PDB file of C-alpha atoms in Angstrom:
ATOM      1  CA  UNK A  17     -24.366 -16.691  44.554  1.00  0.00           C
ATOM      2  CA  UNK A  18     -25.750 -19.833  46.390  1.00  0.00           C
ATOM      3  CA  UNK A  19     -25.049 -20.419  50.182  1.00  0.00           C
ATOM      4  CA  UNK A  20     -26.069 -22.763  52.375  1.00  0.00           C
ATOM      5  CA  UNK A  21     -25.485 -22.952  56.122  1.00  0.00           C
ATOM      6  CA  UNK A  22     -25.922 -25.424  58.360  1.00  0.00           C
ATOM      7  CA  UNK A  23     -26.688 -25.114  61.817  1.00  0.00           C
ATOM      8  CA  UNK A  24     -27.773 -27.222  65.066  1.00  0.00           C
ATOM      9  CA  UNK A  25     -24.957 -29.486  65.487  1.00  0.00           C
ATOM     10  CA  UNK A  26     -23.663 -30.516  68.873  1.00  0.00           C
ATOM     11  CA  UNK A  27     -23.153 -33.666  71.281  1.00  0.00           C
ATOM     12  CA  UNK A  28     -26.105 -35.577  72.474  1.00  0.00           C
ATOM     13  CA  UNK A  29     -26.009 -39.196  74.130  1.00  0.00           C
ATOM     14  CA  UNK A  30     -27.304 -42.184  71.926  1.00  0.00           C
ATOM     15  CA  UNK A  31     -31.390 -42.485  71.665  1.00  0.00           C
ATOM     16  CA  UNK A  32     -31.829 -38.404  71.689  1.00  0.00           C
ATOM     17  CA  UNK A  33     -33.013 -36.236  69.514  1.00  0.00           C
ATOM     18  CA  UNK A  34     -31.505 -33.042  67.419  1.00  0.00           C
ATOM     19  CA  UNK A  35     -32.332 -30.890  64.313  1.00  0.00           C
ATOM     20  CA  UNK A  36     -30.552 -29.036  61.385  1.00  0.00           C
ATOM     21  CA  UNK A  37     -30.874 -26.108  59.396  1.00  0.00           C
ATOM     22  CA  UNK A  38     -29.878 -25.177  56.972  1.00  0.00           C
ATOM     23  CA  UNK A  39     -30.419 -21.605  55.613  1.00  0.00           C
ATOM     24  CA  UNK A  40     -30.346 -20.854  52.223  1.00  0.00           C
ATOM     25  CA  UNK A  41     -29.488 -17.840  50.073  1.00  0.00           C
ATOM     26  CA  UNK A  42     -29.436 -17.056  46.375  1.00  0.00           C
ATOM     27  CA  UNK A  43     -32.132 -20.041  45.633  1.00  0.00           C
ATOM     28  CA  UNK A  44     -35.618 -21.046  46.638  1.00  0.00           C
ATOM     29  CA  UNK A  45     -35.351 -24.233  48.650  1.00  0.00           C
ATOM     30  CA  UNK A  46     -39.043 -24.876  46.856  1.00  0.00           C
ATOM     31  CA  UNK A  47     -37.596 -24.915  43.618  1.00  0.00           C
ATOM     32  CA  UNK A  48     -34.436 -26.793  43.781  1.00  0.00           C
ATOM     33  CA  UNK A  49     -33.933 -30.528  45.183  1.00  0.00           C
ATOM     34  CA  UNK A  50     -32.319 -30.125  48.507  1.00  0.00           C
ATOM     35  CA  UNK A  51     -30.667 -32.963  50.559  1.00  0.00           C
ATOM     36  CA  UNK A  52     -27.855 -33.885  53.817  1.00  0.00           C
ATOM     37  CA  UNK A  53     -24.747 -35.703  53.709  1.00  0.00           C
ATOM     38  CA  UNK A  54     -22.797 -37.257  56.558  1.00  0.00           C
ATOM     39  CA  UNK A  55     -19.239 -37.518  56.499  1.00  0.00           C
ATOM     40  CA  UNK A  56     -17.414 -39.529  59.619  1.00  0.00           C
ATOM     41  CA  UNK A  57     -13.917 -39.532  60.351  1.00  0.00           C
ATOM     42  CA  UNK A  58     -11.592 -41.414  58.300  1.00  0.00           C
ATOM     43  CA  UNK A  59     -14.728 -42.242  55.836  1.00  0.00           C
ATOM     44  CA  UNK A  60     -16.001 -41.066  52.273  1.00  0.00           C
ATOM     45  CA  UNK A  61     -18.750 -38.504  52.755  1.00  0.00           C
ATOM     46  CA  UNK A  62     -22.104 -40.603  52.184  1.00  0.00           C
ATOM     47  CA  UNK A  63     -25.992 -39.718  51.147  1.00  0.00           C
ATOM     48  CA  UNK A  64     -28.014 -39.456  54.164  1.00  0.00           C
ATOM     49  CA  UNK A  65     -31.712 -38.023  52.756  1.00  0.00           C
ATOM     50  CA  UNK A  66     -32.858 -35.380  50.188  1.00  0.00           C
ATOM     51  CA  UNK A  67     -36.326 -33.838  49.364  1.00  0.00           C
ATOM     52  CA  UNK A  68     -37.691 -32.974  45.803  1.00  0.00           C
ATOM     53  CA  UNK A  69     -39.283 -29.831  45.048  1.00  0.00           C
ATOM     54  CA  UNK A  70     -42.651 -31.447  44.994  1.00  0.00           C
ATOM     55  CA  UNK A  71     -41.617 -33.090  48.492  1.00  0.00           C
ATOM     56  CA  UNK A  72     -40.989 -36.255  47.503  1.00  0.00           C
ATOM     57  CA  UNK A  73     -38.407 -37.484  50.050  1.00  0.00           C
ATOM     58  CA  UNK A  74     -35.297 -40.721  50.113  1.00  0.00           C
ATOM     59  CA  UNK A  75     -33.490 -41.796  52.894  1.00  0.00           C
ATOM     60  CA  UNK A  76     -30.118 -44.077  53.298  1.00  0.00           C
ATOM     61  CA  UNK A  77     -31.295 -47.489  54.379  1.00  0.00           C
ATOM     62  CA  UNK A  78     -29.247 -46.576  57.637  1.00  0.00           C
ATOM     63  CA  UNK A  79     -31.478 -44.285  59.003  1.00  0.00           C
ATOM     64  CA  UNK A  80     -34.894 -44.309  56.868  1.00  0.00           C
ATOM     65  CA  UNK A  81     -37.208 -44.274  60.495  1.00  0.00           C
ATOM     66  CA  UNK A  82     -35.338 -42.345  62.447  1.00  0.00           C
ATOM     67  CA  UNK A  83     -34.704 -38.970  60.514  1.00  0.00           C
ATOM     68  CA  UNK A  84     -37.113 -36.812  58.764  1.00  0.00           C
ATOM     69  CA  UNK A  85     -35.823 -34.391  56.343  1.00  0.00           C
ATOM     70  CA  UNK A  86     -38.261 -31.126  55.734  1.00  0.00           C
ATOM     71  CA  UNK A  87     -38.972 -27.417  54.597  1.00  0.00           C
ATOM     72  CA  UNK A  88     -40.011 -24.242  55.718  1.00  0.00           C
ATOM     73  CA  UNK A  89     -40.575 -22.499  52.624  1.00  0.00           C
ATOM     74  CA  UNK A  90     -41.451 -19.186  54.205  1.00  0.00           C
ATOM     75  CA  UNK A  91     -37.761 -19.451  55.851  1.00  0.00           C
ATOM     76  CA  UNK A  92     -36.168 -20.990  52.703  1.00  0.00           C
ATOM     77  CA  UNK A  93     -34.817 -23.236  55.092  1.00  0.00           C
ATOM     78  CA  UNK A  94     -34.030 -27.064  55.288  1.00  0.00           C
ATOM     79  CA  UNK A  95     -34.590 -29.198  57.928  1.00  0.00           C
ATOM     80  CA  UNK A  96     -33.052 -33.008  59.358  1.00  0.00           C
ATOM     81  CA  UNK A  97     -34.696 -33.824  62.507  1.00  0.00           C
ATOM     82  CA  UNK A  98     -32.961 -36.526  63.999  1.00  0.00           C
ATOM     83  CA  UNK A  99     -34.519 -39.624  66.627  1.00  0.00           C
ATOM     84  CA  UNK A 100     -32.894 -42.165  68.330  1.00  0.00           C
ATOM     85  CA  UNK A 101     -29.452 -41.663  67.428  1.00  0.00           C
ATOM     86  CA  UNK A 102     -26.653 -43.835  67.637  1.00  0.00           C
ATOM     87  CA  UNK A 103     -22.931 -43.378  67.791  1.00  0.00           C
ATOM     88  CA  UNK A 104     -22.445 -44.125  64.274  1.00  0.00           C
ATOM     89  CA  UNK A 105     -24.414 -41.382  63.838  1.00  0.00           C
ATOM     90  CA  UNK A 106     -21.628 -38.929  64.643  1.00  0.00           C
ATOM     91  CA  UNK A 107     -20.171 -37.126  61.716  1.00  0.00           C
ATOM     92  CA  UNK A 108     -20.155 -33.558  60.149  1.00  0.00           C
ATOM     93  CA  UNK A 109     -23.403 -33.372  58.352  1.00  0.00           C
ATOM     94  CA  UNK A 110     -23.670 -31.328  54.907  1.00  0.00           C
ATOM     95  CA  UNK A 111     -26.369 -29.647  53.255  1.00  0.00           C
ATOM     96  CA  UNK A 112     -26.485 -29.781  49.668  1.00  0.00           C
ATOM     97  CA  UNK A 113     -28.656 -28.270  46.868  1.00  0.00           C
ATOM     98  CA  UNK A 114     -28.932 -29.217  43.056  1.00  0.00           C
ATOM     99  CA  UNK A 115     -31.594 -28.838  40.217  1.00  0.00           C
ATOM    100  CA  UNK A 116     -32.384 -32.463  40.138  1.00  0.00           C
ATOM    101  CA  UNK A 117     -33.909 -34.222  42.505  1.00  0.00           C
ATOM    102  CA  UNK A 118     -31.773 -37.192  40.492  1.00  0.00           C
ATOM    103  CA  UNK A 119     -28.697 -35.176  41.333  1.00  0.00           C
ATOM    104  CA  UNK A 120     -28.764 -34.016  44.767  1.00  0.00           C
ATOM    105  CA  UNK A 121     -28.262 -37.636  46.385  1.00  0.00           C
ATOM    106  CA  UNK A 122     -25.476 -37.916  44.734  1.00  0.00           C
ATOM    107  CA  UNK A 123     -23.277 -35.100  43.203  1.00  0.00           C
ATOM    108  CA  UNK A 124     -24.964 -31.873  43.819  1.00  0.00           C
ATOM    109  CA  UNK A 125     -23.857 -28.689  43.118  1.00  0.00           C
ATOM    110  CA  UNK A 126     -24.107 -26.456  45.683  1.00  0.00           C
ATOM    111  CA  UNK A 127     -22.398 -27.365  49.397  1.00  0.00           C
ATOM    112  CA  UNK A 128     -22.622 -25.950  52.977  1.00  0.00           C
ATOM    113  CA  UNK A 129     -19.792 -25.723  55.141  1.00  0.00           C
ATOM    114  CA  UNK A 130     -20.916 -28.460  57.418  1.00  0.00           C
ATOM    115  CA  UNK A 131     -22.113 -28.947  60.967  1.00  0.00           C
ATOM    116  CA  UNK A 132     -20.267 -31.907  63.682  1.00  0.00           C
ATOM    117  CA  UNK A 133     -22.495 -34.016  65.058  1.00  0.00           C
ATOM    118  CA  UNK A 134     -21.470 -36.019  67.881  1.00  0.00           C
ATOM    119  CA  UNK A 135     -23.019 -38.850  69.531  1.00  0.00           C
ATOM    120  CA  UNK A 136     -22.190 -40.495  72.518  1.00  0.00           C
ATOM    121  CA  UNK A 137     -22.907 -43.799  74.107  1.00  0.00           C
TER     122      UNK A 137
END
């Protein structure tokens, strides 16, 4: 049974700095396509970045620059490190996990629970 769980959310004032995790269980993160989604309130949960399993990585337009999405394969673990963030920023983020690196940006199988992020200004 896959889980994911996300971790490292909290409130931070526009232009800091915070990082995810998300831990995984019943897959290798090194072997599947792994990625984070964003959903804000009152808004359709939206791509944010995702990482192939030969670390090939994509971002959303809206913040290629200022995240960096990662891996610690020894801690099967995923990573979103984010920089100079901005109040639109604020949302719960998601991990998600798939097969395909073609899939996981946009309907992946495998979901977290979420984590808020909240950014003020």
């Amino acid at each position: 049974q896959v889980q994911l769980v996300e971790s490292g959310g909290g409130l931070l004032q526009a232009g800091g700095s915070l990082a995810l995790s998300c831990a995984a269980s019943g897959l290798t993160v090194s072997s599947a396509a792994m990625g984070w989604f964003r959903q804000a309130p009152g808004k359709e949960r939206e791509f944010v970045a995702a990482i192939s399993r030969s670390t090939y990585t994509n971002y959303a337009d809206s913040v290629k620059g200022r995240f960096t999405i990662s891996r610690d394969n020894a801690k099967n673990t995923l990573y979103l490190q984010m920089n100079s963030v901005k109040p639109e920023d604020t949302a719960v983020y998601y991990c998600a996990a798939d097969r395909l690196f073609s899939t996981v940006s946009s309907a992946p199988a495998y979901w977290g629970q979420g984590t808020q992020v909240t950014v003020s200004s």
